[in-house]
């Protein structure tokens, strides 16, 4: 994927998130299209692209989002981009089940980390509500990743060549 | 130095992660700084302008439905107004008799919702009024149905409003019939909970929940919602009342910011 294509894709997903996320909101929970793009870019390009994409898109998300902690989305998204990027080129070396379990696990960790900081009081006072929110947020985004998998499978992007760390 | 740079270049993914984490943490720890707040206020003002076509399309799409609802509401309000006018006259007469002096004056500033952000959790909105209209942080925001939230930061022509649906939002409310005061917090599935209600208090389904007035943010008796049930958990020392808000948070377009002047 060329750098120009990545930038255009980034802007397109940002616009998609801006326009569609409000209409797709269910009980205050929205799909995170930016995270989906970060997962795809990281797996296809490696950790460096994941960190850069995660940080920049996270920063834009925080700046445009009302009421969020500025810095939280870039922090969680760049870590996610880095971790998912480690899977670049690893599909052929891994058991497919482990490969998929790893990126799903990283997405689960991403939301747990993000929501833990965002909803600290809820975590302290009502852990059940916290984990319910986490569950629905994760599931909603994962549904879109699974749908996208049918069109562009992640293993195809992950490739079989050894990862070069970006 | 050259070896260090070479090492960093070789490990540029780790180096970039380190830099990105550092910048993110610096931003996270300087959230409360006034320069960051001012910068965000300015960005929200610019963003409101960019986002206005989306809001316009959304507004046009819901216009017909909104019109039908408004017509219905106008009729209801007309009937209510007639009875309230009678009450007002009686109230004024009684206040004169008691030599009552109003201590606060309510001032509503109409505003349009310009954005609801792109965060995975919809817990705040941006409105198109700000400091230039006299609206600052910690001012109540209501709709024609009831409370919407409170302002948390303000730019010159925009404000970020923390919604009642934010899990971190708290408000002091009371049950209208008994006058019992509790703390409101958002639950899920279009419901809120009112905590700290004594077990002896009987909450009736359908009873109105209104603001208590025990804060500078919301005046007394602003409608919040109505009681749908309660939870009497033996582990708790109090009862938890559940309710449904009057405000439809999925269709917020026009709201009012409450400017409260205390003489």
Short mmCIF file of C-alpha atoms in Angstrom, two decimals:
data_model
loop_
_atom_site.label_atom_id
_atom_site.label_comp_id
_atom_site.label_asym_id
_atom_site.label_seq_id
_atom_site.Cartn_x
_atom_site.Cartn_y
_atom_site.Cartn_z
CA UNK A 1 0.00 0.00 0.00
CA UNK A 2 1.51 3.31 -1.04
CA UNK A 3 1.82 6.14 1.44
CA UNK A 4 -0.54 8.34 -0.59
CA UNK A 5 -3.13 5.56 -0.62
CA UNK A 6 -2.79 5.21 3.14
CA UNK A 7 -3.36 8.93 3.68
CA UNK A 8 -6.39 8.98 1.38
CA UNK A 9 -7.74 5.88 3.15
CA UNK A 10 -7.15 7.53 6.52
CA UNK A 11 -9.09 10.65 5.51
CA UNK A 12 -11.88 8.56 3.96
CA UNK A 13 -12.31 6.49 7.14
CA UNK A 14 -12.23 9.65 9.23
CA UNK A 15 -15.07 11.11 7.14
CA UNK A 16 -16.92 7.77 7.40
CA UNK A 17 -16.54 7.84 11.18
CA UNK A 18 -17.75 11.46 11.28
CA UNK A 19 -20.80 10.92 9.12
CA UNK A 20 -21.86 7.35 9.85
CA UNK A 21 -20.97 6.76 13.47
CA UNK A 22 -23.80 8.97 14.69
CA UNK A 23 -26.38 7.05 12.66
CA UNK A 24 -24.93 3.70 13.72
CA UNK A 25 -24.93 4.61 17.40
CA UNK A 26 -26.71 2.00 19.52
CA UNK A 27 -27.36 2.97 23.12
CA UNK A 28 -24.46 5.42 22.98
CA UNK A 29 -22.01 2.87 21.58
CA UNK A 30 -20.50 3.37 18.11
CA UNK A 31 -18.29 1.25 15.89
CA UNK A 32 -14.66 2.40 15.86
CA UNK A 33 -13.83 2.56 12.14
CA UNK A 34 -10.52 4.26 12.90
CA UNK A 35 -9.39 1.27 14.94
CA UNK A 36 -10.40 -1.08 12.11
CA UNK A 37 -8.20 0.90 9.72
CA UNK A 38 -5.32 0.86 12.19
CA UNK A 39 -5.61 -2.95 12.53
CA UNK A 40 -5.57 -3.35 8.73
CA UNK A 41 -2.70 -0.92 8.12
CA UNK A 42 -0.62 -2.41 10.96
CA UNK A 43 -1.08 -5.97 9.77
CA UNK A 44 -0.25 -5.10 6.19
CA UNK A 45 2.59 -2.60 6.85
CA UNK A 46 4.05 -3.45 10.24
CA UNK A 47 4.57 -1.77 13.59
CA UNK A 48 6.02 1.56 12.43
CA UNK A 49 3.03 2.31 10.19
CA UNK A 50 0.74 1.08 12.99
CA UNK A 51 2.27 3.47 15.53
CA UNK A 52 2.20 6.46 13.15
CA UNK A 53 -1.34 5.76 11.96
CA UNK A 54 -2.58 4.96 15.46
CA UNK A 55 -1.09 8.11 16.93
CA UNK A 56 -2.29 10.47 14.19
CA UNK A 57 -5.81 9.08 13.89
CA UNK A 58 -6.12 8.89 17.67
CA UNK A 59 -5.06 12.52 17.96
CA UNK A 60 -7.63 13.61 15.36
CA UNK A 61 -10.30 11.55 17.15
CA UNK A 62 -9.55 13.20 20.49
CA UNK A 63 -9.40 16.68 19.03
CA UNK A 64 -12.74 16.25 17.25
CA UNK A 65 -14.46 14.34 20.03
CA UNK A 66 -16.30 16.32 22.61
CA UNK A 67 -15.59 15.51 26.21
CA UNK A 68 -12.83 12.95 25.78
CA UNK A 69 -9.39 13.04 27.39
CA UNK A 70 -6.97 14.57 24.92
CA UNK A 71 -4.12 12.08 24.51
CA UNK A 72 -6.01 8.94 25.49
CA UNK A 73 -6.98 7.78 21.98
CA UNK A 74 -3.48 8.38 20.50
CA UNK A 75 -1.96 6.49 23.43
CA UNK A 76 -4.20 3.42 23.14
CA UNK A 77 -4.29 3.43 19.35
CA UNK A 78 -0.51 3.72 18.86
CA UNK A 79 0.07 0.85 21.30
CA UNK A 80 -2.57 -1.20 19.46
CA UNK A 81 -0.98 -0.32 16.11
CA UNK A 82 2.43 -1.39 17.41
CA UNK A 83 1.18 -4.69 18.84
CA UNK A 84 -0.92 -5.62 15.80
CA UNK A 85 2.00 -4.61 13.57
CA UNK A 86 4.11 -7.36 15.18
CA UNK A 87 1.82 -9.82 13.36
CA UNK A 88 2.90 -8.45 9.98
CA UNK A 89 4.32 -11.26 7.89
CA UNK A 90 3.65 -13.85 10.58
CA UNK A 91 0.58 -15.59 9.24
CA UNK A 92 2.49 -18.36 7.43
CA UNK A 93 4.55 -19.09 10.54
CA UNK A 94 1.64 -19.28 12.92
CA UNK A 95 -1.29 -21.48 13.62
CA UNK A 96 -4.18 -19.51 12.00
CA UNK A 97 -6.21 -19.82 15.17
CA UNK A 98 -3.42 -18.21 17.22
CA UNK A 99 -2.96 -15.48 14.61
CA UNK A 100 -6.65 -14.50 14.78
CA UNK A 101 -6.78 -14.91 18.55
CA UNK A 102 -3.84 -12.53 18.88
CA UNK A 103 -5.27 -9.61 16.93
CA UNK A 104 -8.70 -10.10 18.52
CA UNK A 105 -7.00 -10.15 21.92
CA UNK A 106 -5.18 -6.90 21.12
CA UNK A 107 -8.49 -5.27 20.13
CA UNK A 108 -10.06 -6.50 23.40
CA UNK A 109 -7.10 -5.08 25.34
CA UNK A 110 -7.38 -1.78 23.45
CA UNK A 111 -10.98 -1.23 24.52
CA UNK A 112 -10.36 -2.43 28.08
CA UNK A 113 -7.49 0.06 28.45
CA UNK A 114 -9.37 2.92 26.77
CA UNK A 115 -12.57 2.42 28.76
CA UNK A 116 -10.72 1.84 32.03
CA UNK A 117 -9.24 5.33 31.83
CA UNK A 118 -12.38 6.91 30.38
CA UNK A 119 -14.81 5.30 32.85
CA UNK A 120 -12.79 4.99 36.04
CA UNK A 121 -15.67 5.92 38.31
CA UNK A 122 -17.93 3.34 36.68
CA UNK A 123 -15.21 0.71 37.09
CA UNK A 124 -14.98 1.53 40.80
CA UNK A 125 -18.68 1.82 41.54
CA UNK A 126 -20.27 -0.63 39.12
CA UNK A 127 -17.81 -3.13 37.58
CA UNK A 128 -20.64 -5.09 35.93
CA UNK A 129 -21.76 -1.99 34.05
CA UNK A 130 -18.16 -1.30 33.05
CA UNK A 131 -17.63 -4.77 31.61
CA UNK A 132 -21.04 -4.67 29.87
CA UNK A 133 -20.04 -1.41 28.17
CA UNK A 134 -16.68 -2.92 27.23
CA UNK A 135 -18.36 -6.02 25.83
CA UNK A 136 -20.83 -4.09 23.65
CA UNK A 137 -18.19 -1.65 22.40
CA UNK A 138 -15.85 -4.51 21.45
CA UNK A 139 -18.55 -6.62 19.84
CA UNK A 140 -19.88 -3.72 17.78
CA UNK A 141 -16.45 -2.95 16.30
CA UNK A 142 -15.57 -6.64 15.85
CA UNK A 143 -18.77 -7.19 13.86
CA UNK A 144 -17.54 -4.65 11.30
CA UNK A 145 -14.05 -6.20 11.22
CA UNK A 146 -15.60 -9.63 10.58
CA UNK A 147 -17.74 -8.22 7.76
CA UNK A 148 -14.65 -6.56 6.27
CA UNK A 149 -12.79 -9.88 6.62
CA UNK A 150 -15.15 -11.36 4.06
CA UNK A 151 -14.04 -8.74 1.53
CA UNK A 152 -10.39 -8.22 2.48
CA UNK A 153 -9.15 -11.09 4.70
CA UNK A 154 -6.50 -10.06 7.21
CA UNK A 155 -4.26 -13.13 6.54
CA UNK A 156 -3.91 -11.99 2.92
CA UNK A 157 -2.58 -8.64 4.13
CA UNK A 158 -0.41 -10.21 6.83
CA UNK A 159 1.55 -12.01 4.11
CA UNK A 160 4.02 -14.79 4.60
CA UNK A 161 7.30 -12.92 4.57
CA UNK A 162 9.01 -12.31 7.92
CA UNK A 163 8.13 -8.98 9.55
CA UNK A 164 10.69 -6.27 9.32
CA UNK A 165 9.19 -4.07 11.95
CA UNK A 166 7.74 -1.54 9.60
CA UNK B 1 25.90 9.50 19.28
CA UNK B 2 26.12 8.02 15.80
CA UNK B 3 25.75 4.52 17.25
CA UNK B 4 22.71 5.63 19.22
CA UNK B 5 21.13 7.17 16.14
CA UNK B 6 21.94 4.02 14.18
CA UNK B 7 20.38 1.89 16.89
CA UNK B 8 17.25 4.10 16.92
CA UNK B 9 17.04 3.88 13.13
CA UNK B 10 17.31 0.10 13.24
CA UNK B 11 14.63 -0.03 15.92
CA UNK B 12 12.53 2.78 14.48
CA UNK B 13 9.26 1.02 15.34
CA UNK B 14 10.21 0.95 19.05
CA UNK B 15 11.57 4.50 18.88
CA UNK B 16 8.40 5.81 17.26
CA UNK B 17 6.28 4.01 19.86
CA UNK B 18 8.31 5.60 22.64
CA UNK B 19 7.92 9.07 21.12
CA UNK B 20 4.16 8.59 20.48
CA UNK B 21 3.54 7.28 24.02
CA UNK B 22 5.50 10.20 25.49
CA UNK B 23 3.56 12.81 23.52
CA UNK B 24 0.25 11.11 24.36
CA UNK B 25 1.05 10.99 28.07
CA UNK B 26 2.15 14.65 28.04
CA UNK B 27 -1.18 15.60 26.42
CA UNK B 28 -3.11 13.40 28.84
CA UNK B 29 -1.49 15.02 31.88
CA UNK B 30 -2.01 18.55 30.56
CA UNK B 31 -5.73 18.17 29.83
CA UNK B 32 -6.68 20.73 32.46
CA UNK B 33 -4.22 23.39 31.30
CA UNK B 34 -5.86 26.56 30.05
CA UNK B 35 -3.85 26.66 26.80
CA UNK B 36 -5.07 23.14 25.86
CA UNK B 37 -8.64 24.13 26.73
CA UNK B 38 -8.42 27.27 24.59
CA UNK B 39 -6.90 25.30 21.70
CA UNK B 40 -9.66 22.68 21.87
CA UNK B 41 -12.29 25.41 22.03
CA UNK B 42 -10.88 26.99 18.86
CA UNK B 43 -10.70 23.63 17.07
CA UNK B 44 -14.32 22.86 18.02
CA UNK B 45 -15.40 26.26 16.68
CA UNK B 46 -13.68 25.54 13.33
CA UNK B 47 -14.98 21.96 13.32
CA UNK B 48 -18.55 23.19 13.91
CA UNK B 49 -18.33 25.14 10.65
CA UNK B 50 -16.92 22.14 8.72
CA UNK B 51 -19.50 19.79 10.20
CA UNK B 52 -22.48 22.12 9.60
CA UNK B 53 -23.44 20.56 6.18
CA UNK B 54 -23.83 17.14 7.84
CA UNK B 55 -26.01 18.65 10.55
CA UNK B 56 -28.02 20.50 7.91
CA UNK B 57 -28.72 17.27 5.97
CA UNK B 58 -29.64 15.52 9.20
CA UNK B 59 -31.95 18.40 10.14
CA UNK B 60 -33.74 18.36 6.79
CA UNK B 61 -34.24 14.58 6.97
CA UNK B 62 -35.95 14.79 10.33
CA UNK B 63 -37.94 17.96 9.59
CA UNK B 64 -41.27 16.32 8.70
CA UNK B 65 -41.30 14.11 11.77
CA UNK B 66 -40.19 16.98 13.94
CA UNK B 67 -42.99 19.17 12.57
CA UNK B 68 -45.67 16.59 13.39
CA UNK B 69 -44.29 16.18 16.88
CA UNK B 70 -44.13 19.93 17.38
CA UNK B 71 -47.75 20.39 16.32
CA UNK B 72 -48.80 17.79 18.83
CA UNK B 73 -46.67 19.37 21.49
CA UNK B 74 -47.98 22.87 20.76
CA UNK B 75 -51.55 21.68 21.35
CA UNK B 76 -50.57 20.00 24.59
CA UNK B 77 -48.64 23.04 25.72
CA UNK B 78 -51.50 25.37 24.85
CA UNK B 79 -53.77 23.43 27.18
CA UNK B 80 -51.08 23.30 29.84
CA UNK B 81 -50.36 27.00 29.42
CA UNK B 82 -53.91 27.93 30.11
CA UNK B 83 -53.89 26.08 33.41
CA UNK B 84 -50.42 27.39 34.29
CA UNK B 85 -51.51 30.98 33.68
CA UNK B 86 -54.13 30.54 36.31
CA UNK B 87 -51.58 29.06 38.68
CA UNK B 88 -49.15 31.88 37.91
CA UNK B 89 -51.66 34.56 38.81
CA UNK B 90 -52.43 32.78 42.04
CA UNK B 91 -48.74 32.30 42.72
CA UNK B 92 -47.94 35.97 42.10
CA UNK B 93 -50.70 37.01 44.42
CA UNK B 94 -49.44 34.69 47.15
CA UNK B 95 -45.83 35.83 46.66
CA UNK B 96 -46.84 39.43 46.97
CA UNK B 97 -48.54 38.51 50.16
CA UNK B 98 -45.39 36.85 51.46
CA UNK B 99 -43.22 39.70 50.16
CA UNK B 100 -41.16 37.11 48.31
CA UNK B 101 -38.04 38.25 46.49
CA UNK B 102 -36.59 36.15 43.70
CA UNK B 103 -32.98 35.37 44.42
CA UNK B 104 -32.01 33.98 41.04
CA UNK B 105 -32.94 34.75 37.46
CA UNK B 106 -33.02 32.11 34.75
CA UNK B 107 -31.77 32.99 31.34
CA UNK B 108 -32.03 30.47 28.49
CA UNK B 109 -29.69 30.76 25.53
CA UNK B 110 -30.90 28.78 22.48
CA UNK B 111 -28.26 26.64 20.80
CA UNK B 112 -27.87 24.12 18.01
CA UNK B 113 -26.04 20.84 18.33
CA UNK B 114 -23.11 21.01 15.92
CA UNK B 115 -21.44 17.67 16.53
CA UNK B 116 -21.46 14.61 18.70
CA UNK B 117 -17.82 13.72 18.09
CA UNK B 118 -16.35 10.50 16.73
CA UNK B 119 -15.40 8.72 19.92
CA UNK B 120 -16.66 5.12 20.29
CA UNK B 121 -18.72 6.28 23.28
CA UNK B 122 -21.32 8.96 22.55
CA UNK B 123 -21.19 10.87 25.81
CA UNK B 124 -20.83 14.50 24.78
CA UNK B 125 -21.96 16.98 22.16
CA UNK B 126 -20.77 20.34 20.91
CA UNK B 127 -23.19 23.27 20.75
CA UNK B 128 -22.84 26.55 18.87
CA UNK B 129 -22.85 28.97 21.80
CA UNK B 130 -19.90 29.86 23.99
CA UNK B 131 -18.21 32.55 25.99
CA UNK B 132 -19.30 35.29 23.59
CA UNK B 133 -22.91 34.45 24.54
CA UNK B 134 -22.03 34.32 28.23
CA UNK B 135 -21.89 30.54 28.44
CA UNK B 136 -19.00 29.01 30.37
CA UNK B 137 -18.22 25.67 31.97
CA UNK B 138 -20.59 24.10 34.50
CA UNK B 139 -23.82 25.53 33.14
CA UNK B 140 -26.89 23.37 32.67
CA UNK B 141 -28.19 22.44 29.22
CA UNK B 142 -31.81 21.47 28.70
CA UNK B 143 -34.15 20.66 25.82
CA UNK B 144 -37.87 21.28 25.61
CA UNK B 145 -38.35 17.83 27.19
CA UNK B 146 -35.92 17.97 30.09
CA UNK B 147 -32.28 18.09 31.09
CA UNK B 148 -29.65 17.24 28.51
CA UNK B 149 -26.38 17.70 30.39
CA UNK B 150 -23.92 20.36 31.48
CA UNK B 151 -21.19 22.32 29.79
CA UNK B 152 -17.66 21.15 30.58
CA UNK B 153 -15.57 23.49 28.47
CA UNK B 154 -16.28 26.58 26.42
CA UNK B 155 -14.73 28.24 23.42
CA UNK B 156 -15.69 31.64 22.09
CA UNK B 157 -18.59 30.29 20.00
CA UNK B 158 -18.86 26.65 21.02
CA UNK B 159 -19.28 24.55 24.11
CA UNK B 160 -18.69 20.92 24.91
CA UNK B 161 -21.66 19.47 26.76
CA UNK B 162 -21.34 16.35 28.90
CA UNK B 163 -24.56 14.42 28.32
CA UNK B 164 -26.71 12.86 30.99
CA UNK B 165 -25.99 9.58 29.18
CA UNK B 166 -22.30 9.82 30.11
CA UNK B 167 -21.60 7.18 32.74
CA UNK B 168 -19.57 9.75 34.67
CA UNK B 169 -22.43 12.28 34.80
CA UNK B 170 -24.04 12.90 38.19
CA UNK B 171 -26.91 15.22 39.10
CA UNK B 172 -28.86 15.89 42.25
CA UNK B 173 -32.52 15.07 41.61
CA UNK B 174 -35.67 14.50 43.60
CA UNK B 175 -38.81 12.41 43.32
CA UNK B 176 -41.57 14.92 42.74
CA UNK B 177 -44.25 13.41 45.00
CA UNK B 178 -42.18 12.67 48.07
CA UNK B 179 -39.50 15.33 47.50
CA UNK B 180 -36.83 12.74 48.34
CA UNK B 181 -33.44 13.76 46.99
CA UNK B 182 -31.03 11.31 45.35
CA UNK B 183 -28.09 11.16 42.98
CA UNK B 184 -28.76 10.45 39.33
CA UNK B 185 -26.41 8.32 37.24
CA UNK B 186 -26.85 6.82 33.80
CA UNK B 187 -27.36 3.07 33.54
CA UNK B 188 -27.92 1.54 30.09
CA UNK B 189 -30.69 0.92 27.59
CA UNK B 190 -32.21 4.38 27.91
CA UNK B 191 -32.53 4.20 31.69
CA UNK B 192 -31.05 6.11 34.60
CA UNK B 193 -30.81 5.26 38.27
CA UNK B 194 -31.38 7.45 41.30
CA UNK B 195 -29.22 6.34 44.22
CA UNK B 196 -29.36 7.23 47.92
CA UNK B 197 -33.15 6.95 48.17
CA UNK B 198 -34.10 5.83 51.71
CA UNK B 199 -35.73 2.39 51.84
CA UNK B 200 -38.82 3.75 53.56
CA UNK B 201 -39.67 6.02 50.63
CA UNK B 202 -42.32 4.68 48.27
CA UNK B 203 -41.48 5.50 44.66
CA UNK B 204 -44.45 5.25 42.33
CA UNK B 205 -44.09 4.12 38.74
CA UNK B 206 -44.78 7.11 36.48
CA UNK B 207 -43.76 9.62 39.18
CA UNK B 208 -41.77 12.53 37.78
CA UNK B 209 -38.09 12.94 38.59
CA UNK B 210 -36.97 16.57 38.62
CA UNK B 211 -33.79 18.43 39.54
CA UNK B 212 -33.44 19.18 43.24
CA UNK B 213 -31.93 22.64 42.84
CA UNK B 214 -29.11 21.75 45.28
CA UNK B 215 -26.47 22.93 42.85
CA UNK B 216 -25.54 26.04 40.90
CA UNK B 217 -25.84 24.15 37.60
CA UNK B 218 -29.52 23.24 37.39
CA UNK B 219 -32.33 25.23 38.88
CA UNK B 220 -35.00 23.43 40.86
CA UNK B 221 -37.77 21.39 39.20
CA UNK B 222 -36.34 20.97 35.71
CA UNK B 223 -37.90 17.72 34.40
CA UNK B 224 -35.54 14.79 34.08
CA UNK B 225 -37.73 11.74 33.50
CA UNK B 226 -40.14 9.40 35.17
CA UNK B 227 -39.87 6.44 37.51
CA UNK B 228 -40.11 3.01 35.87
CA UNK B 229 -39.31 0.86 38.89
CA UNK B 230 -36.90 0.36 41.77
CA UNK B 231 -34.30 -2.04 43.07
CA UNK B 232 -34.28 -2.99 46.74
CA UNK B 233 -30.93 -4.74 47.07
CA UNK B 234 -30.42 -6.13 50.62
CA UNK B 235 -26.68 -5.43 50.26
CA UNK B 236 -27.34 -1.70 49.93
CA UNK B 237 -28.40 0.64 52.70
CA UNK B 238 -30.70 2.48 50.34
CA UNK B 239 -33.09 1.94 47.49
CA UNK B 240 -32.17 2.45 43.84
CA UNK B 241 -34.94 3.96 41.73
CA UNK B 242 -34.80 3.40 37.97
CA UNK B 243 -36.27 5.83 35.47
CA UNK B 244 -36.59 6.76 31.82
CA UNK B 245 -35.44 10.22 30.66
CA UNK B 246 -37.82 12.59 28.89
CA UNK B 247 -35.12 13.76 26.50
CA UNK B 248 -34.52 11.73 23.35
CA UNK B 249 -30.74 11.74 23.14
CA UNK B 250 -30.72 10.20 19.68
CA UNK B 251 -32.43 13.22 18.14
CA UNK B 252 -30.83 16.20 19.83
CA UNK B 253 -30.77 19.24 17.56
CA UNK B 254 -31.89 22.29 19.49
CA UNK B 255 -31.11 22.83 23.14
CA UNK B 256 -30.94 25.67 25.66
CA UNK B 257 -27.97 26.55 27.80
CA UNK B 258 -28.95 27.95 31.19
CA UNK B 259 -27.19 31.17 32.04
CA UNK B 260 -27.70 31.75 35.71
CA UNK B 261 -26.99 35.18 37.14
CA UNK B 262 -26.91 35.47 40.87
CA UNK B 263 -27.40 39.11 41.82
#
